[in-house]
Amino acid sequence: LKPTVHSITHTPSIMSGKGKGGRGKGKGKSKGGSTSSASKAGLQFPVARLNRYLRKGKYASRVGVGAGVYMGAVLEYLCAEVLELAGNAARDNKKKTIMPRHVQLAVRNDEELNKLLGGVTIAAGGVLPNLHKELLPSKGDRLRKRLETSSGWKGAATHDHYRKRGQYDMPSAQR
């Protein structure tokens, strides 16, 4: 191999055997390289792989070229929807990482996603917080008023609001 001299830097560089079309080089112009069907369709999901799965799965005797594109677009939309709602749930809980609990809250609080994933169990997702009105204390109670607000139990600094004043306070001699 002969070293090539660039006119800008005047430093010799030896090119690798792969040439300019190597993987992970950015989104520059590729000369003569093939373009994936997912990038042609403007999708992130692998269209060719979905087409292969549809063919190998024997779902139909014939599978059109557009079937993988359509399926990829639907799956990408559903993933984006669930991730957006789960990200909102994580932000509401003051977290930066989406946990299974946030996915569960996102799916169960959305009417259409709940209908779609009605028979699905999300591992480590927990359940939606739900208190029946019959179980709450009487109307004039401070606890009932606090629970009916949007903050619920989390809004209280401590859970002292349901006990009598001074019931568990230490005597002044022991403080």
XYZ file of C-alpha atoms in Angstrom:
175
model
C 0.000 0.000 0.000
C 1.181 3.452 -0.832
C 0.524 6.192 1.690
C -1.842 8.825 0.385
C -1.087 12.478 0.921
C -3.961 14.837 1.659
C -3.574 18.368 0.404
C -4.937 19.968 3.584
C -2.851 18.353 6.328
C 0.126 16.977 4.376
C 0.211 13.912 6.631
C 0.375 10.462 5.087
C -2.423 8.064 6.008
C -2.764 4.423 5.148
C -6.266 3.327 4.217
C -7.700 0.162 5.697
C -8.835 -2.730 3.551
C -12.499 -1.895 4.035
C -12.461 1.282 2.019
C -14.851 4.174 2.604
C -18.048 2.180 3.083
C -17.229 0.779 6.534
C -19.899 0.423 9.178
C -20.451 3.220 11.680
C -18.763 5.977 9.707
C -21.652 8.388 9.975
C -24.333 9.349 7.516
C -22.157 10.496 4.639
C -22.763 9.684 1.002
C -22.170 6.019 0.290
C -20.978 5.280 -3.213
C -22.256 2.018 -4.610
C -23.303 0.694 -1.202
C -26.715 -0.824 -0.609
C -29.386 1.060 1.322
C -31.468 -0.894 3.805
C -35.186 -1.195 3.239
C -35.787 0.319 6.692
C -33.858 3.462 5.804
C -35.672 3.633 2.456
C -38.964 3.567 4.341
C -37.670 6.044 6.929
C -38.122 3.610 9.827
C -36.009 2.430 12.739
C -37.490 -1.077 12.803
C -35.828 -3.670 10.527
C -38.147 -4.082 7.548
C -36.231 -6.958 5.936
C -36.186 -8.931 9.190
C -39.931 -8.420 9.645
C -40.508 -9.609 6.066
C -38.392 -12.683 6.773
C -40.336 -13.439 9.972
C -43.622 -13.075 8.114
C -42.448 -15.511 5.420
C -40.915 -18.073 7.795
C -43.902 -17.925 10.136
C -46.229 -19.240 7.405
C -48.887 -16.653 8.268
C -49.842 -16.555 4.594
C -48.831 -18.361 1.434
C -47.560 -15.111 -0.114
C -46.128 -12.016 1.587
C -45.858 -8.706 -0.242
C -42.880 -6.378 -0.080
C -44.895 -3.676 1.673
C -46.018 -5.979 4.499
C -42.784 -5.563 6.444
C -42.849 -1.801 5.914
C -46.416 -1.549 7.205
C -45.726 -3.809 10.171
C -42.540 -1.901 11.008
C -44.389 1.414 10.889
C -47.123 0.132 13.213
C -44.632 -1.327 15.688
C -42.545 1.842 15.640
C -45.626 3.977 16.311
C -46.723 1.772 19.224
C -43.246 1.829 20.761
C -43.021 5.599 20.429
C -46.451 6.010 22.049
C -45.664 3.728 25.001
C -42.220 5.278 25.517
C -43.604 8.808 25.462
C -46.280 8.002 28.050
C -43.821 6.027 30.191
C -41.352 8.923 30.040
C -44.081 11.266 31.242
C -44.871 8.866 34.099
C -41.173 8.716 35.034
C -40.958 12.510 35.009
C -44.062 12.725 37.199
C -42.314 10.450 39.706
C -39.141 12.604 39.511
C -37.081 9.832 37.873
C -34.862 10.007 34.812
C -34.955 6.275 34.067
C -38.049 4.518 32.739
C -38.818 1.525 34.949
C -41.383 -1.259 34.376
C -43.627 0.538 36.879
C -43.715 3.592 34.611
C -44.604 1.448 31.597
C -47.418 -0.151 33.614
C -48.770 3.242 34.689
C -48.567 4.526 31.114
C -50.381 1.545 29.596
C -53.101 1.236 32.248
C -53.897 4.962 32.310
C -54.351 5.112 28.526
C -57.725 3.769 27.408
C -56.648 2.438 23.999
C -53.330 0.921 25.137
C -55.102 -0.686 28.102
C -57.579 -2.282 25.706
C -54.767 -3.493 23.425
C -52.639 -4.863 26.288
C -55.534 -5.933 28.514
C -54.380 -9.534 28.853
C -50.695 -8.659 29.273
C -48.837 -8.831 32.580
C -45.912 -6.427 32.849
C -43.265 -7.925 35.131
C -42.495 -5.723 38.171
C -45.192 -3.305 37.008
C -47.366 -3.336 40.123
C -50.972 -2.178 40.071
C -52.695 1.163 39.652
C -53.300 3.008 42.911
C -56.995 2.674 43.681
C -58.895 3.433 46.906
C -62.621 2.710 47.017
C -64.725 5.597 48.302
C -66.430 3.281 50.820
C -63.120 2.607 52.539
C -62.317 6.270 53.079
C -63.144 7.931 56.434
C -66.267 10.069 56.910
C -66.838 13.278 54.953
C -65.549 15.857 57.442
C -62.310 14.048 58.236
C -58.993 15.711 57.376
C -57.559 12.402 56.159
C -60.342 12.008 53.604
C -59.744 15.520 52.292
C -56.021 14.839 51.952
C -56.578 11.540 50.153
C -59.040 13.099 47.704
C -56.427 15.623 46.560
C -54.181 14.707 43.668
C -51.111 14.280 45.871
C -52.697 11.613 48.099
C -50.408 9.962 50.639
C -47.272 11.254 48.937
C -48.273 14.845 49.638
C -47.976 14.455 53.378
C -44.556 15.071 54.859
C -45.294 12.417 57.469
C -48.256 10.193 58.219
C -49.007 12.012 61.488
C -52.284 13.438 60.261
C -54.332 10.386 61.278
C -53.271 10.144 64.916
C -54.245 12.257 67.908
C -52.100 15.232 68.740
C -49.431 14.433 71.283
C -50.217 10.711 71.355
C -46.712 9.590 70.426
C -44.766 12.711 71.396
C -41.836 12.197 73.728
C -42.113 13.815 77.159
C -40.104 17.010 77.419
C -37.771 15.411 79.995
C -36.508 12.794 77.472
C -35.903 15.236 74.583
